[in-house]
Short mmCIF file of C-alpha atoms and ligand atoms in Angstrom, two decimals:
data_model
loop_
_atom_site.label_atom_id
_atom_site.label_comp_id
_atom_site.label_asym_id
_atom_site.label_seq_id
_atom_site.Cartn_x
_atom_site.Cartn_y
_atom_site.Cartn_z
CA MET A 1 -100.60 53.05 107.44
CA THR A 2 -100.40 49.23 108.19
CA SER A 3 -98.96 47.30 109.78
CA GLU A 4 -97.81 44.96 107.75
CA THR A 5 -96.75 45.38 105.07
CA ALA A 6 -94.17 42.92 104.30
CA SER A 7 -92.35 43.18 100.57
CA SER A 8 -92.04 40.13 98.12
CA ALA A 9 -89.45 41.39 96.59
CA THR A 10 -86.40 39.90 97.87
CA SER A 11 -83.83 43.16 96.48
CA THR A 12 -84.68 46.74 96.46
CA LEU A 13 -83.00 49.80 95.96
CA TYR A 14 -83.63 52.96 98.01
CA ARG A 15 -81.83 56.37 96.39
CA ARG A 16 -81.70 59.70 96.25
CA GLY A 17 -81.93 60.17 99.57
CA PHE A 18 -79.63 60.35 102.53
CA VAL A 19 -78.59 57.02 104.53
CA TYR A 20 -76.63 57.56 108.33
CA SER A 21 -74.02 55.55 108.06
CA PRO A 22 -70.95 55.60 109.66
CA ALA A 23 -69.01 53.92 105.96
CA ASP A 24 -69.45 56.68 104.12
CA PRO A 25 -71.04 59.80 105.75
CA PHE A 26 -72.35 60.95 101.91
CA ALA A 27 -74.10 57.63 100.76
CA THR A 28 -77.40 58.56 98.82
CA ALA A 29 -78.66 54.71 98.27
CA MET A 30 -78.90 52.06 100.12
CA VAL A 31 -79.87 48.55 98.35
CA VAL A 32 -81.40 45.60 100.70
CA ALA A 33 -81.53 41.95 100.42
CA ASP A 34 -82.80 38.59 101.68
CA GLU A 35 -82.56 40.79 105.08
CA LYS A 36 -79.13 42.57 104.55
CA ILE A 37 -77.89 45.27 103.96
CA ALA A 38 -75.91 44.28 100.41
CA TRP A 39 -74.72 47.98 99.60
CA ILE A 40 -74.74 51.63 100.82
CA GLY A 41 -73.33 54.34 98.28
CA SER A 42 -74.10 57.21 95.64
CA ASP A 43 -76.69 57.89 93.25
CA GLU A 44 -74.27 57.92 90.82
CA ALA A 45 -72.23 54.34 91.69
CA ALA A 46 -76.68 53.68 92.12
CA LYS A 47 -76.95 54.27 88.62
CA SER A 48 -75.50 50.57 87.36
CA LEU A 49 -77.24 48.77 90.42
CA ALA A 50 -80.96 49.82 90.07
CA ASP A 51 -81.61 47.37 86.95
CA GLY A 52 -80.04 44.70 88.59
CA VAL A 53 -82.62 44.76 92.12
CA ASP A 54 -86.12 44.23 92.20
CA GLN A 55 -87.51 47.28 92.89
CA VAL A 56 -86.66 50.19 92.76
CA VAL A 57 -87.92 53.12 95.22
CA ASP A 58 -87.18 57.01 95.65
CA LEU A 59 -86.39 58.82 98.56
CA ALA A 60 -87.65 61.88 96.61
CA GLY A 61 -84.60 63.84 100.17
CA ALA A 62 -85.65 61.64 102.86
CA LEU A 63 -83.26 60.15 105.75
CA VAL A 64 -82.55 56.51 105.92
CA THR A 65 -81.11 55.91 109.93
CA PRO A 66 -81.19 52.41 111.82
CA THR A 67 -84.14 51.81 113.31
CA PHE A 68 -84.00 53.02 117.37
CA VAL A 69 -84.17 50.90 119.96
CA ASP A 70 -85.86 52.22 122.81
CA ALA A 71 -83.92 50.38 126.44
CA HIS A 72 -87.03 51.25 129.04
CA VAL A 73 -90.58 50.29 127.52
CA HIS A 74 -93.54 48.45 129.58
CA THR A 75 -95.38 46.52 126.77
CA SER A 76 -98.73 45.88 127.67
CA ALA A 77 -99.06 49.21 129.89
CA THR A 78 -98.82 51.09 127.02
CA GLY A 79 -100.46 49.36 124.97
CA LEU A 80 -103.38 49.29 127.90
CA GLY A 81 -102.77 53.03 128.31
CA LEU A 82 -103.06 53.55 123.92
CA ARG A 83 -107.06 51.64 123.84
CA SER A 84 -107.68 53.24 126.79
CA VAL A 85 -108.84 56.87 128.28
CA GLY A 86 -105.15 58.86 129.00
CA LEU A 87 -105.04 61.91 130.78
CA SER A 88 -101.26 63.30 129.40
CA LYS A 89 -103.14 65.99 126.81
CA VAL A 90 -105.70 67.02 129.39
CA ARG A 91 -105.39 70.54 130.77
CA SER A 92 -107.40 70.63 134.29
CA LEU A 93 -109.16 68.11 136.31
CA HIS A 94 -113.15 69.24 135.88
CA GLU A 95 -111.46 68.07 131.69
CA ALA A 96 -109.94 65.05 132.87
CA LEU A 97 -113.21 63.69 135.19
CA ALA A 98 -115.33 64.39 132.37
CA THR A 99 -112.97 62.30 130.02
CA ILE A 100 -113.71 59.53 132.71
CA GLU A 101 -116.94 59.70 132.87
CA ALA A 102 -117.84 59.87 128.93
CA ALA A 103 -115.24 56.89 129.02
CA ALA A 104 -116.53 55.32 131.75
CA ARG A 105 -120.41 55.76 129.33
CA SER A 106 -118.94 54.65 125.99
CA ARG A 107 -117.70 51.14 128.20
CA ALA A 108 -120.37 50.02 129.44
CA GLY A 109 -119.27 49.86 133.52
CA ARG A 110 -116.14 47.16 132.07
CA PRO A 111 -113.11 48.06 134.73
CA LEU A 112 -111.45 51.88 133.84
CA TYR A 113 -107.22 52.52 133.57
CA ALA A 114 -106.94 56.33 133.09
CA PRO A 115 -103.57 57.03 132.97
CA ASN A 116 -100.73 59.77 133.02
CA TRP A 117 -102.11 62.48 135.30
CA ASP A 118 -100.20 65.23 136.12
CA GLU A 119 -101.30 67.70 139.03
CA GLN A 120 -98.87 70.15 138.19
CA ASP A 121 -100.49 70.63 135.31
CA TRP A 122 -103.89 72.41 136.78
CA PRO A 123 -105.02 74.78 137.91
CA GLU A 124 -107.07 72.78 140.46
CA ARG A 125 -103.19 71.02 141.72
CA ARG A 126 -104.56 68.06 143.24
CA PRO A 127 -105.39 64.43 141.93
CA PRO A 128 -108.94 63.66 141.39
CA LYS A 129 -111.07 62.06 144.01
CA ALA A 130 -112.16 59.29 145.20
CA GLN A 131 -115.60 60.05 145.47
CA GLU A 132 -114.73 61.54 142.00
CA LEU A 133 -114.23 58.92 140.56
CA ASP A 134 -117.06 56.76 141.69
CA ARG A 135 -119.28 60.05 140.60
CA ALA A 136 -118.03 59.74 136.90
CA THR A 137 -118.12 55.79 136.75
CA TYR A 138 -121.05 55.21 138.36
CA GLY A 139 -118.59 53.41 141.40
CA GLY A 140 -117.14 51.62 138.52
CA VAL A 141 -113.74 49.79 138.87
CA VAL A 142 -111.31 52.75 138.50
CA TYR A 143 -107.40 52.62 138.31
CA SER A 144 -105.55 56.46 137.77
CA PRO A 145 -101.85 56.19 137.63
CA ARG A 146 -100.03 59.14 138.18
CA VAL A 147 -97.57 60.22 135.14
CA ASP A 148 -94.91 58.77 137.47
CA GLY A 149 -96.93 55.61 137.66
CA HIS A 150 -95.37 55.85 141.43
CA SER A 151 -98.38 56.74 142.60
CA ALA A 152 -102.72 56.56 141.73
CA VAL A 153 -105.86 57.41 142.41
CA ILE A 154 -108.29 54.25 142.59
CA SER A 155 -111.82 54.31 142.65
CA SER A 156 -114.14 52.87 146.68
CA ALA A 157 -114.84 50.02 143.52
CA LEU A 158 -110.72 48.76 142.54
CA ALA A 159 -109.66 49.96 146.96
CA ALA A 160 -112.57 47.60 148.61
CA ALA A 161 -112.11 44.67 146.14
CA SER A 162 -108.33 44.99 146.35
CA GLY A 163 -108.39 45.46 149.97
CA ALA A 164 -105.47 48.05 149.62
CA ARG A 165 -107.14 50.38 152.40
CA ASN A 166 -105.08 47.70 154.50
CA HIS A 167 -102.14 48.53 152.92
CA PRO A 168 -98.91 51.40 153.53
CA GLY A 169 -99.01 53.81 151.42
CA TRP A 170 -103.23 53.85 151.35
CA ASN A 171 -104.78 57.54 151.57
CA ASP A 172 -108.70 58.84 153.46
CA GLY A 173 -109.06 60.14 149.66
CA GLY A 174 -107.69 56.70 147.24
CA LEU A 175 -104.14 58.12 147.00
CA VAL A 176 -102.60 55.39 147.09
CA THR A 177 -98.83 54.54 146.88
CA ARG A 178 -95.89 52.23 147.10
CA GLU A 179 -98.03 48.88 149.04
CA ALA A 180 -101.16 50.12 148.79
CA ASN A 181 -101.05 51.38 145.25
CA HIS A 182 -99.19 47.92 143.80
CA VAL A 183 -101.80 46.30 145.42
CA ALA A 184 -104.65 47.98 143.45
CA ARG A 185 -102.49 47.85 140.50
CA ASP A 186 -101.71 43.92 140.30
CA PHE A 187 -105.43 42.97 141.24
CA PHE A 188 -106.90 45.59 138.54
CA ASN A 189 -104.11 43.94 136.14
CA ALA A 190 -105.35 40.61 136.99
CA GLY A 191 -108.68 40.86 135.42
CA ILE A 192 -107.79 42.66 132.09
CA SER A 193 -108.60 39.26 129.56
CA PRO A 194 -105.51 37.52 127.59
CA ALA A 195 -107.03 38.50 124.91
CA ASP A 196 -107.20 42.13 126.19
CA ARG A 197 -103.60 42.19 127.25
CA ARG A 198 -102.45 40.57 123.40
CA ALA A 199 -104.22 43.33 121.56
CA ASP A 200 -102.29 45.66 124.55
CA ILE A 201 -99.48 44.21 123.57
CA ASP A 202 -99.31 44.60 120.04
CA ALA A 203 -101.40 48.25 119.66
CA ALA A 204 -97.10 49.16 121.83
CA LEU A 205 -95.56 47.35 119.11
CA SER A 206 -97.17 48.90 116.08
CA ALA A 207 -96.46 52.03 118.04
CA ALA A 208 -93.15 51.60 118.36
CA ALA A 209 -92.76 50.16 114.29
CA ALA A 210 -94.76 53.55 113.79
CA ALA A 211 -92.01 55.16 115.88
CA GLY A 212 -89.22 53.99 113.92
CA ILE A 213 -87.95 52.07 116.85
CA GLY A 214 -86.47 48.83 115.26
CA LEU A 215 -85.68 47.17 118.84
CA VAL A 216 -87.84 47.38 122.89
CA HIS A 217 -86.74 46.14 126.12
CA GLU A 218 -89.26 44.93 128.36
CA ASN A 219 -89.34 46.00 131.68
CA GLY A 220 -91.60 43.27 133.38
CA GLY A 221 -91.29 42.32 137.13
CA PRO A 222 -93.70 40.48 139.20
CA THR A 223 -95.16 43.57 140.56
CA LEU A 224 -95.28 45.48 137.51
CA SER A 225 -96.46 43.13 135.35
CA SER A 226 -96.47 39.46 135.15
CA GLU A 227 -95.17 35.88 133.87
CA ASP A 228 -98.09 35.41 131.50
CA ASP A 229 -97.82 39.30 129.84
CA PHE A 230 -93.93 38.35 129.48
CA ALA A 231 -94.78 35.29 128.22
CA ASP A 232 -97.85 37.32 125.52
CA VAL A 233 -94.52 39.80 125.24
CA LEU A 234 -92.16 37.38 124.02
CA ALA A 235 -93.56 35.23 121.58
CA ALA A 236 -95.49 38.97 119.56
CA ARG A 237 -91.81 39.14 119.30
CA ASP A 238 -91.18 35.73 117.40
CA ARG A 239 -94.02 36.10 115.11
CA GLY A 240 -91.80 38.17 113.86
CA ASP A 241 -93.88 40.59 112.56
CA GLY A 242 -92.73 43.43 113.83
CA PRO A 243 -90.10 45.27 116.99
CA GLN A 244 -86.94 43.30 117.78
CA VAL A 245 -87.68 42.75 122.46
CA ILE A 246 -85.55 41.93 124.49
CA GLY A 247 -86.73 41.12 128.33
CA TYR A 248 -86.06 42.28 131.15
CA TRP A 249 -88.15 41.03 134.61
CA ALA A 250 -87.65 42.70 137.84
CA GLU A 251 -86.74 39.96 141.04
CA LEU A 252 -84.22 39.19 143.03
CA VAL A 253 -82.25 36.39 143.22
CA GLY A 254 -80.63 34.89 146.00
CA ASP A 255 -77.91 32.41 144.42
CA GLN A 256 -76.53 31.84 140.83
CA GLU A 257 -78.78 28.71 140.61
CA SER A 258 -81.96 29.86 141.48
CA ALA A 259 -80.20 33.20 138.94
CA ARG A 260 -79.97 31.28 135.58
CA ALA A 261 -83.22 29.77 136.10
CA LEU A 262 -85.39 32.58 136.27
CA ALA A 263 -83.31 33.80 133.09
CA SER A 264 -83.88 30.19 131.07
CA ARG A 265 -88.30 30.22 132.57
CA LEU A 266 -89.00 33.48 131.04
CA GLY A 267 -86.48 33.67 129.01
CA ALA A 268 -85.03 37.16 130.41
CA ARG A 269 -81.98 38.40 129.03
CA GLY A 270 -81.68 40.03 132.09
CA ILE A 271 -82.71 39.85 135.56
CA GLY A 272 -83.30 44.06 136.46
CA GLY A 273 -85.17 46.22 134.98
CA ASP A 274 -87.91 48.35 137.11
CA LEU A 275 -86.42 46.31 139.86
CA ASN A 276 -86.92 49.11 142.38
CA MET A 277 -84.28 50.18 144.35
CA ASP A 278 -86.35 53.85 144.72
CA GLY A 279 -89.19 55.33 143.49
CA SER A 280 -89.88 58.36 141.48
CA ILE A 281 -89.16 61.89 142.35
CA GLY A 282 -93.28 62.71 141.30
CA SER A 283 -94.83 60.53 143.42
CA ARG A 284 -91.76 61.84 146.54
CA THR A 285 -90.84 58.05 146.66
CA ALA A 286 -87.42 58.66 145.20
CA PHE A 287 -84.01 57.97 148.14
CA LEU A 288 -82.60 61.41 148.53
CA ARG A 289 -79.29 61.62 150.11
CA ALA A 290 -81.11 64.99 151.94
CA PRO A 291 -85.64 65.74 152.57
CA TYR A 292 -87.40 66.57 149.67
CA SER A 293 -88.14 70.53 149.58
CA ASP A 294 -92.63 70.16 149.52
CA GLY A 295 -93.10 67.85 152.35
CA PRO A 296 -94.22 65.89 153.11
CA GLY A 297 -93.03 66.87 156.55
CA ARG A 298 -89.70 68.25 156.59
CA ASP A 299 -87.60 65.04 157.27
CA HIS A 300 -89.00 63.20 154.44
CA ARG A 301 -85.95 61.53 151.95
CA GLY A 302 -88.49 59.00 149.79
CA ASN A 303 -87.96 55.68 149.88
CA ALA A 304 -85.69 53.40 149.86
CA TYR A 305 -87.35 49.95 148.03
CA LEU A 306 -84.08 48.07 149.37
CA THR A 307 -80.67 48.00 151.56
CA ALA A 308 -77.53 47.36 150.13
CA GLU A 309 -77.04 43.50 151.32
CA GLN A 310 -80.11 42.50 149.25
CA VAL A 311 -78.41 44.27 146.47
CA ARG A 312 -74.69 42.88 146.44
CA ASP A 313 -76.82 39.17 146.55
CA HIS A 314 -78.20 39.89 144.00
CA VAL A 315 -75.63 41.14 142.05
CA ALA A 316 -73.39 38.16 143.27
CA ALA A 317 -75.44 36.12 142.19
CA CYS A 318 -76.53 36.82 138.77
CA SER A 319 -72.04 37.87 138.46
CA LEU A 320 -71.72 34.15 138.82
CA ALA A 321 -73.98 32.69 136.24
CA GLY A 322 -72.99 35.90 134.04
CA ILE A 323 -76.16 37.18 133.40
CA GLN A 324 -77.57 40.97 133.65
CA ALA A 325 -77.76 41.98 136.68
CA GLY A 326 -80.04 46.18 137.52
CA PHE A 327 -82.24 48.84 138.73
CA HIS A 328 -84.27 50.91 139.13
CA VAL A 329 -83.17 54.08 140.82
CA ILE A 330 -83.40 57.77 140.62
CA GLY A 331 -82.75 59.82 144.29
CA ASP A 332 -79.02 60.44 144.94
CA ALA A 333 -78.87 57.74 148.04
CA GLY A 334 -80.80 55.79 145.78
CA ALA A 335 -77.42 55.58 144.05
CA ASP A 336 -75.52 55.33 147.09
CA THR A 337 -77.09 52.36 148.16
CA VAL A 338 -76.56 50.72 145.01
CA ILE A 339 -73.15 51.64 144.67
CA ALA A 340 -72.46 50.67 148.04
CA GLY A 341 -74.03 47.44 147.39
CA MET A 342 -72.57 46.47 144.02
CA ARG A 343 -69.14 47.21 145.17
CA ALA A 344 -69.31 45.02 148.64
CA ALA A 345 -70.70 42.06 145.18
CA ALA A 346 -67.26 42.82 143.40
CA THR A 347 -65.86 42.28 147.23
CA GLN A 348 -66.91 38.62 147.14
CA VAL A 349 -66.88 37.58 143.34
CA GLY A 350 -64.45 39.79 142.02
CA THR A 351 -64.63 43.18 139.84
CA VAL A 352 -63.78 41.11 136.71
CA LYS A 353 -66.63 39.33 137.18
CA VAL A 354 -68.95 42.06 138.14
CA VAL A 355 -67.86 44.25 134.93
CA ALA A 356 -67.97 41.13 132.69
CA ALA A 357 -71.71 40.81 133.47
CA ARG A 358 -72.07 43.84 132.52
CA HIS A 359 -74.71 45.75 134.25
CA ARG A 360 -77.66 47.96 134.15
CA LEU A 361 -79.35 50.81 136.01
CA GLU A 362 -82.80 52.20 135.17
CA HIS A 363 -82.91 56.60 135.57
CA LEU A 364 -80.35 57.18 137.75
CA GLU A 365 -80.90 60.55 137.29
CA MET A 366 -79.22 61.76 140.31
CA VAL A 367 -75.48 60.93 140.21
CA ASP A 368 -73.09 63.00 140.89
CA ALA A 369 -68.66 62.50 139.62
CA GLY A 370 -67.66 60.13 142.78
CA ALA A 371 -70.66 57.67 142.08
CA ILE A 372 -70.56 57.92 137.27
CA LYS A 373 -66.84 57.32 138.08
CA ALA A 374 -68.08 54.08 140.70
CA LEU A 375 -69.69 52.94 138.38
CA VAL A 376 -67.68 53.16 135.41
CA GLU A 377 -64.86 50.60 137.14
CA LEU A 378 -67.48 48.41 137.37
CA GLY A 379 -68.63 48.46 134.18
CA VAL A 380 -72.34 49.55 134.76
CA THR A 381 -74.41 51.57 131.67
CA ALA A 382 -76.29 54.07 132.28
CA SER A 383 -80.29 53.46 130.62
CA VAL A 384 -81.54 57.12 131.04
CA GLN A 385 -84.53 58.86 129.62
CA PRO A 386 -83.88 62.35 127.94
CA ALA A 387 -87.77 63.18 127.75
CA PHE A 388 -87.08 63.50 131.50
CA ASP A 389 -85.56 66.65 131.64
CA ALA A 390 -87.62 67.40 128.86
CA HIS A 391 -90.76 67.03 130.76
CA TRP A 392 -89.75 67.87 134.29
CA GLY A 393 -86.48 69.13 134.44
CA GLY A 394 -84.93 73.01 134.22
CA PRO A 395 -85.62 75.73 136.84
CA ASP A 396 -89.29 75.94 137.45
CA GLY A 397 -89.96 72.57 136.37
CA MET A 398 -91.83 69.69 138.99
CA TYR A 399 -88.57 68.14 140.10
CA ALA A 400 -87.55 72.19 141.26
CA ALA A 401 -90.22 71.88 143.23
CA ARG A 402 -89.45 68.85 144.85
CA LEU A 403 -86.59 69.27 145.41
CA GLY A 404 -85.18 73.41 145.14
CA ARG A 405 -83.60 74.42 142.41
CA GLU A 406 -80.48 74.24 142.77
CA ARG A 407 -80.45 70.33 143.74
CA VAL A 408 -81.52 70.60 139.77
CA THR A 409 -78.68 71.34 138.47
CA GLY A 410 -76.40 68.87 137.78
CA MET A 411 -79.20 65.79 137.13
CA ASN A 412 -79.82 63.84 134.30
CA PRO A 413 -75.58 64.71 133.73
CA PHE A 414 -75.42 63.07 129.99
CA ALA A 415 -72.44 65.38 129.01
CA ASP A 416 -70.71 63.84 132.84
CA MET A 417 -71.51 60.40 131.35
CA THR A 418 -70.27 60.94 128.50
CA THR A 419 -66.98 61.93 129.58
CA ALA A 420 -65.96 59.71 132.12
CA GLY A 421 -66.66 56.97 129.71
CA MET A 422 -70.53 55.50 130.26
CA SER A 423 -72.23 53.83 128.43
CA LEU A 424 -75.92 55.50 127.76
CA ALA A 425 -79.05 53.95 126.58
CA PHE A 426 -81.77 56.49 125.80
CA GLY A 427 -85.78 54.68 126.53
CA SER A 428 -88.94 55.98 127.09
CA ASP A 429 -90.40 54.66 130.24
CA THR A 430 -93.73 53.93 128.69
CA PRO A 431 -96.43 54.65 129.68
CA VAL A 432 -94.65 57.54 131.35
CA THR A 433 -93.03 59.12 127.53
CA PRO A 434 -94.19 58.64 124.33
CA PHE A 435 -92.23 56.34 121.78
CA ALA A 436 -90.26 59.21 120.79
CA PRO A 437 -87.17 58.96 120.22
CA TRP A 438 -86.01 62.10 118.00
CA GLU A 439 -87.66 64.29 121.09
CA ALA A 440 -84.68 62.11 122.92
CA ILE A 441 -82.66 62.89 120.99
CA SER A 442 -83.75 66.87 120.82
CA ALA A 443 -83.91 66.61 124.75
CA CYS A 444 -80.03 65.96 124.94
CA VAL A 445 -78.87 68.68 122.51
CA ASN A 446 -81.09 70.90 124.51
CA HIS A 447 -81.20 70.23 128.02
CA HIS A 448 -82.29 72.33 130.49
CA ASP A 449 -78.65 72.27 132.10
CA PRO A 450 -76.29 73.63 129.26
CA ALA A 451 -74.04 71.73 130.78
CA GLN A 452 -74.86 68.29 130.38
CA ARG A 453 -75.89 68.90 126.37
CA ILE A 454 -74.39 66.62 124.53
CA SER A 455 -73.57 66.20 120.33
CA ALA A 456 -77.16 65.25 118.07
CA GLY A 457 -74.73 62.75 117.00
CA SER A 458 -73.89 61.03 120.59
CA ALA A 459 -77.38 61.69 121.43
CA PHE A 460 -78.48 59.00 118.12
CA LEU A 461 -75.72 57.20 118.87
CA ALA A 462 -76.39 56.55 122.89
CA HIS A 463 -80.37 55.80 121.35
CA THR A 464 -79.93 52.99 118.52
CA ARG A 465 -76.10 51.10 118.93
CA GLY A 466 -75.95 52.44 122.75
CA GLY A 467 -79.91 49.99 123.52
CA TRP A 468 -78.07 46.83 121.98
CA ARG A 469 -74.65 47.49 123.60
CA ALA A 470 -77.10 47.94 127.07
CA ALA A 471 -78.24 44.30 126.29
CA GLY A 472 -74.69 43.13 125.77
CA ILE A 473 -74.99 42.83 121.97
CA ASP A 474 -72.12 44.53 120.62
CA ASP A 475 -71.38 45.20 116.33
CA ARG A 476 -75.10 45.60 115.95
CA GLY A 477 -77.52 49.65 115.62
CA TYR A 478 -75.74 50.81 112.39
CA LEU A 479 -75.90 50.98 108.83
CA ASP A 480 -73.50 48.78 107.23
CA LEU A 481 -72.23 46.25 104.47
CA GLY A 482 -73.64 42.70 105.96
CA GLN A 483 -76.09 44.15 108.97
CA PRO A 484 -79.50 43.73 109.00
CA ALA A 485 -82.13 45.41 107.15
CA SER A 486 -83.61 47.50 110.00
CA PHE A 487 -83.92 50.72 108.73
CA ALA A 488 -85.78 53.64 109.45
CA VAL A 489 -86.91 55.60 106.28
CA TRP A 490 -88.03 60.25 107.63
CA SER A 491 -89.64 62.85 106.25
CA VAL A 492 -87.40 65.27 106.54
CA GLY A 493 -83.73 65.33 104.69
CA ASN A 494 -81.63 67.67 101.84
CA ALA A 495 -78.92 67.15 104.08
CA PRO A 496 -76.19 65.03 104.65
CA GLY A 497 -76.34 63.87 108.25
CA LEU A 498 -78.48 64.88 111.32
CA PRO A 499 -81.00 66.80 111.11
CA ASP A 500 -81.57 70.00 112.98
CA LEU A 501 -82.96 70.01 116.04
CA SER A 502 -82.97 73.52 117.75
CA PRO A 503 -85.75 74.32 119.52
CA GLY A 504 -89.00 74.40 117.40
CA ALA A 505 -87.96 72.38 114.53
CA THR A 506 -89.62 69.83 112.79
CA LEU A 507 -88.94 67.02 113.71
CA PRO A 508 -89.02 64.14 111.37
CA ALA A 509 -91.76 62.29 111.10
CA THR A 510 -91.95 57.76 110.02
CA LEU A 511 -92.26 57.17 106.65
CA ARG A 512 -91.65 53.71 106.27
CA THR A 513 -89.62 50.84 109.20
CA VAL A 514 -87.94 48.41 108.11
CA ILE A 515 -86.78 45.17 110.16
CA ARG A 516 -84.82 42.49 109.03
CA GLY A 517 -86.40 43.24 105.79
CA ARG A 518 -89.98 43.27 106.33
CA THR A 519 -91.44 46.57 106.23
CA VAL A 520 -93.67 46.81 109.99
CA PHE A 521 -94.34 50.02 109.27
CA ASP A 522 -95.04 52.60 106.03
CA ARG A 523 -96.84 55.79 106.02
CA GLU A 524 -99.08 55.83 103.71
CA GLY A 525 -98.01 56.68 99.60
CA ALA A 526 -95.16 58.07 101.40
CA LEU A 527 -92.61 55.96 99.12
CA SER A 528 -93.31 55.22 95.50
ZN1 ZN B 1 -89.71 51.97 133.97
#
């Protein structure tokens, strides 16, 4: 496996496979020339082309699809997780602490990032405590965020150095949410060297390429990353040896001049992404119409980080500037607030300007028919994460624990959204869930709520063309003549169309990823 095996051949015939193309549903062969798709058709017809190309690749039954788009990515945090001690696979608090202790020893006192714990999956049913982190790391600096990133446990050394104790959201025991979490995270991130950060970014983009992803939407922002981080991600893109990147920056603006100035200074496509309307369900910070079922406190409805007026001013400013705006919104009351703000913006600057700017909302997990209708009228794209339903949906999942079973039905309503004519784009929100596009499609086909299942074809479209459209680019993300040669070759095939995605089916593994004619991932020996 190599990350960079740019082919010297200028034209390549791929044959004896299955090419998933709207141009020809039964295509088995494809010619790539000069970074573009030059031809798609049958093996029979390809015979006459074999002599005229520089290279012939035998697909041996493999499936060829356009590369996926991951529309919600935190690139450097993903790489940081890949290069540090992830807790997503540990099965108990005890094991988590042992893992952290081993990592602390091997890192010789350097700050430790230990993300992705989920106390819900552990027999102890609680996160680590600061004193436990202190003991495991001999008093080291540890930042250990929950899987959703909206709360974290920090060591005493980090609590003292960052001043997190003095901010709202601090809990004795080192559990931090809200401002205390942001302060601790910012302090921790500020300690990462630029060289380490660039290595993290490269690791994440390599992982995306290995997953068959050709474009990621980076979600940066002042409370998430930093301008330097954002610039480094875009610089990695500009090298052209990995996935393409479109950047979103989460910072409120008040008028169109500052919207334009900010977007052009940072090279951001849009001013949105994880601009937080609210938090997450796991951390009980998503803003709800009715209280959480499992506390804390009888009336706890989560957190609203923005008012409808702030949403209005931001959306109006971006709409006038012709720049995409967007927000992170998960709870139903959060969606209500965003919709109220967007409608007020439409009243101010005209619905046409709002619709033309093609704003988008991230996550949008709790929207009823009324909210969907309002968002369709405002021309809003839903950037959603099907893996969230797979991980936390259903009558026995974490969402049901937080919200009660009744409220979980109708969450992540992909079928309702599709039927209402809403544009969908899919993402992983990595490091919340990993780069795993086929798992996302499988999650749609096998949605916990049978009424919200959509077809594999619709889901595939949302994870390819939908991701380009979400960034305002309408004519990308499918295999056809003249399109950029951005495609992935997958281990399963042996029939036209998309693979078996029924529960328990083996999902496709990436054999090769090609982006604009350049091979950016190749499984050793898979294709000859
Ligand atoms: Zn995010």
